[in-house]
């Protein structure tokens, strides 16, 4: 029965989340962490970190990891199928209609009007990750005493390296992981 629930949850996520990888994260967080309690907020952040380090789209990787954590390899396959199936169906249908009607102004206007909503979804996902990384919570209000200065310093250094030197994100993640391990294991 859990397999059916797993594929249904990820089918909904795949069906109702627009904007690609990071835009799907708020819905995964709401369903998997907040409503179903299949993961803690920290486990979700860990899944996102691992998903970012592995090849492929983050949403598919996250679905695979969640399914695998719940039901092993078969759960990973079921969750992956659930999140991919709606996109396959929708893309086939949209491609057909888009290429048939791409010169129609209404079609162009609808596509352009979706951009601000996608930006909002990505910003929401970013805020959730920031709150978890720096305060250990996923929602407001935050307690300033819970602010993790070390995580913030690692964030600022990582962001600076990414923006100024365009270092490969995988190297940044591995370096941050090593720095965090050393700092939290031996210094703090």
Tab-separated table of C-alpha atoms in Angstrom:
chain	number	residue	atom	x	y	z
A	1	UNK	CA	0.000	0.000	0.000
A	2	UNK	CA	2.905	2.344	0.749
A	3	UNK	CA	4.145	1.817	-2.827
A	4	UNK	CA	0.844	3.172	-4.176
A	5	UNK	CA	0.982	6.144	-1.820
A	6	UNK	CA	4.602	6.782	-2.805
A	7	UNK	CA	3.913	6.765	-6.541
A	8	UNK	CA	0.762	8.876	-6.036
A	9	UNK	CA	2.585	11.499	-3.939
A	10	UNK	CA	5.409	11.827	-6.451
A	11	UNK	CA	2.965	11.745	-9.367
A	12	UNK	CA	1.237	14.769	-7.776
A	13	UNK	CA	4.577	16.485	-7.257
A	14	UNK	CA	5.540	15.821	-10.858
A	15	UNK	CA	2.133	16.928	-12.113
A	16	UNK	CA	1.662	20.077	-10.047
A	17	UNK	CA	5.189	21.468	-9.825
A	18	UNK	CA	6.267	23.728	-12.650
A	19	UNK	CA	9.590	25.389	-13.292
A	20	UNK	CA	12.036	22.530	-13.067
A	21	UNK	CA	14.440	21.277	-10.436
A	22	UNK	CA	14.506	23.830	-7.645
A	23	UNK	CA	10.932	24.985	-8.200
A	24	UNK	CA	9.670	21.529	-7.161
A	25	UNK	CA	11.428	21.617	-3.783
A	26	UNK	CA	8.750	23.538	-1.808
A	27	UNK	CA	6.125	20.980	-2.785
A	28	UNK	CA	8.382	18.038	-1.901
A	29	UNK	CA	9.106	19.702	1.442
A	30	UNK	CA	5.416	20.353	2.152
A	31	UNK	CA	4.257	16.835	1.278
A	32	UNK	CA	7.178	14.649	2.350
A	33	UNK	CA	8.409	16.559	5.403
A	34	UNK	CA	5.512	18.605	6.758
A	35	UNK	CA	2.375	16.614	5.861
A	36	UNK	CA	3.476	12.972	5.687
A	37	UNK	CA	6.451	13.144	8.050
A	38	UNK	CA	8.441	10.727	5.907
A	39	UNK	CA	11.565	12.821	6.532
A	40	UNK	CA	12.766	15.422	9.011
A	41	UNK	CA	13.762	18.873	7.726
A	42	UNK	CA	17.430	17.967	8.229
A	43	UNK	CA	17.039	14.691	6.310
A	44	UNK	CA	15.418	16.672	3.494
A	45	UNK	CA	18.376	19.079	3.379
A	46	UNK	CA	20.730	16.067	3.361
A	47	UNK	CA	18.789	14.577	0.442
A	48	UNK	CA	19.037	17.886	-1.425
A	49	UNK	CA	22.780	18.011	-0.814
A	50	UNK	CA	23.288	14.475	-2.100
A	51	UNK	CA	20.897	15.114	-5.000
A	52	UNK	CA	22.894	18.186	-6.002
A	53	UNK	CA	26.147	16.214	-5.980
A	54	UNK	CA	24.862	13.392	-8.174
A	55	UNK	CA	24.289	13.585	-11.927
A	56	UNK	CA	20.780	14.305	-13.151
A	57	UNK	CA	17.905	16.625	-12.270
A	58	UNK	CA	17.623	17.433	-8.572
A	59	UNK	CA	13.885	16.641	-8.381
A	60	UNK	CA	14.355	13.171	-9.849
A	61	UNK	CA	17.368	12.496	-7.637
A	62	UNK	CA	15.435	13.672	-4.579
A	63	UNK	CA	12.485	11.414	-5.458
A	64	UNK	CA	14.837	8.476	-5.910
A	65	UNK	CA	16.524	9.100	-2.555
A	66	UNK	CA	13.228	9.560	-0.687
A	67	UNK	CA	11.762	6.394	-2.206
A	68	UNK	CA	14.949	4.489	-1.460
A	69	UNK	CA	14.963	5.664	2.152
A	70	UNK	CA	11.347	4.581	2.646
A	71	UNK	CA	11.213	1.293	0.734
A	72	UNK	CA	14.695	0.485	-0.531
A	73	UNK	CA	15.566	0.162	-4.220
A	74	UNK	CA	11.995	-0.703	-5.316
A	75	UNK	CA	10.790	2.443	-3.518
A	76	UNK	CA	13.400	4.510	-5.335
A	77	UNK	CA	12.217	3.146	-8.670
A	78	UNK	CA	8.543	3.744	-7.825
A	79	UNK	CA	9.142	7.329	-6.630
A	80	UNK	CA	11.242	8.095	-9.709
A	81	UNK	CA	8.569	6.719	-12.002
A	82	UNK	CA	5.939	8.730	-10.135
A	83	UNK	CA	7.738	12.049	-10.546
A	84	UNK	CA	8.738	11.457	-14.191
A	85	UNK	CA	5.495	10.077	-15.621
A	86	UNK	CA	3.429	13.302	-15.499
A	87	UNK	CA	6.225	15.258	-17.171
A	88	UNK	CA	6.504	12.744	-19.965
A	89	UNK	CA	2.785	12.911	-20.671
A	90	UNK	CA	2.596	16.701	-20.380
A	91	UNK	CA	5.698	17.348	-22.508
A	92	UNK	CA	4.434	15.152	-25.313
A	93	UNK	CA	1.073	16.953	-25.317
A	94	UNK	CA	2.550	20.442	-24.926
A	95	UNK	CA	5.134	19.897	-27.640
A	96	UNK	CA	2.416	18.906	-30.042
A	97	UNK	CA	0.229	21.932	-29.273
A	98	UNK	CA	3.082	24.430	-28.847
A	99	UNK	CA	4.600	23.706	-32.237
A	100	UNK	CA	1.175	23.804	-33.783
A	101	UNK	CA	0.238	27.190	-32.211
A	102	UNK	CA	3.590	28.828	-31.325
A	103	UNK	CA	2.952	31.922	-33.438
A	104	UNK	CA	-0.287	32.767	-31.594
A	105	UNK	CA	0.178	35.808	-29.319
A	106	UNK	CA	-1.922	34.298	-26.538
A	107	UNK	CA	0.400	31.286	-26.340
A	108	UNK	CA	3.443	33.586	-26.121
A	109	UNK	CA	1.758	35.698	-23.420
A	110	UNK	CA	0.836	32.662	-21.313
A	111	UNK	CA	4.394	31.318	-21.438
A	112	UNK	CA	5.844	34.740	-20.515
A	113	UNK	CA	3.405	35.198	-17.619
A	114	UNK	CA	4.580	31.988	-15.938
A	115	UNK	CA	8.119	33.301	-15.339
A	116	UNK	CA	7.376	35.408	-12.218
A	117	UNK	CA	5.604	32.480	-10.545
A	118	UNK	CA	8.553	30.198	-11.261
A	119	UNK	CA	10.922	32.776	-9.741
A	120	UNK	CA	8.709	32.874	-6.623
A	121	UNK	CA	8.815	29.076	-6.324
A	122	UNK	CA	12.597	29.027	-6.601
A	123	UNK	CA	12.904	31.868	-4.053
A	124	UNK	CA	10.630	29.956	-1.669
A	125	UNK	CA	12.802	26.848	-1.968
A	126	UNK	CA	15.907	28.946	-1.366
A	127	UNK	CA	14.382	30.533	1.722
A	128	UNK	CA	13.467	27.108	3.133
A	129	UNK	CA	17.027	25.886	2.619
A	130	UNK	CA	18.483	29.063	4.170
A	131	UNK	CA	16.216	28.812	7.226
A	132	UNK	CA	17.156	25.162	7.748
A	133	UNK	CA	20.888	25.696	7.204
A	134	UNK	CA	21.209	28.795	9.380
A	135	UNK	CA	18.428	28.419	11.976
A	136	UNK	CA	17.449	24.725	12.014
A	137	UNK	CA	13.827	25.475	11.085
A	138	UNK	CA	11.793	25.662	7.883
A	139	UNK	CA	9.434	28.478	8.821
A	140	UNK	CA	9.126	31.839	10.523
A	141	UNK	CA	9.547	33.117	13.168
A	142	UNK	CA	13.217	32.320	13.639
A	143	UNK	CA	15.136	32.597	16.888
A	144	UNK	CA	18.280	34.670	16.411
A	145	UNK	CA	20.003	32.694	19.169
A	146	UNK	CA	19.725	29.620	16.912
A	147	UNK	CA	21.694	31.325	14.114
A	148	UNK	CA	24.552	29.048	13.024
A	149	UNK	CA	27.473	31.400	12.397
A	150	UNK	CA	29.778	28.656	11.106
A	151	UNK	CA	27.257	27.526	8.499
A	152	UNK	CA	26.819	31.154	7.442
A	153	UNK	CA	30.587	31.638	7.057
A	154	UNK	CA	30.843	28.463	4.955
A	155	UNK	CA	27.919	29.767	2.873
A	156	UNK	CA	29.528	33.184	2.285
A	157	UNK	CA	32.881	31.652	1.315
A	158	UNK	CA	31.182	29.123	-0.981
A	159	UNK	CA	29.054	31.806	-2.618
A	160	UNK	CA	32.095	34.007	-3.126
A	161	UNK	CA	34.066	31.167	-4.709
A	162	UNK	CA	31.166	30.262	-6.975
A	163	UNK	CA	30.472	33.814	-8.137
A	164	UNK	CA	34.020	35.162	-8.424
A	165	UNK	CA	35.993	32.138	-9.592
A	166	UNK	CA	33.221	29.992	-11.116
A	167	UNK	CA	34.539	26.903	-9.346
A	168	UNK	CA	32.711	23.666	-10.121
A	169	UNK	CA	29.777	23.322	-7.658
A	170	UNK	CA	30.750	19.737	-6.836
A	171	UNK	CA	34.154	20.939	-5.627
A	172	UNK	CA	32.459	23.609	-3.531
A	173	UNK	CA	30.104	21.046	-1.968
A	174	UNK	CA	32.921	18.584	-1.238
A	175	UNK	CA	35.132	21.347	0.162
A	176	UNK	CA	32.295	22.673	2.315
A	177	UNK	CA	31.587	19.171	3.570
A	178	UNK	CA	35.218	18.653	4.533
A	179	UNK	CA	35.387	22.086	6.196
A	180	UNK	CA	32.157	21.422	8.077
A	181	UNK	CA	33.362	18.003	9.199
A	182	UNK	CA	36.626	19.433	10.517
A	183	UNK	CA	35.010	22.440	12.191
A	184	UNK	CA	32.062	20.628	13.769
A	185	UNK	CA	34.059	17.524	14.737
A	186	UNK	CA	37.231	19.022	16.114
A	187	UNK	CA	36.768	22.716	16.798
A	188	UNK	CA	33.194	23.313	17.966
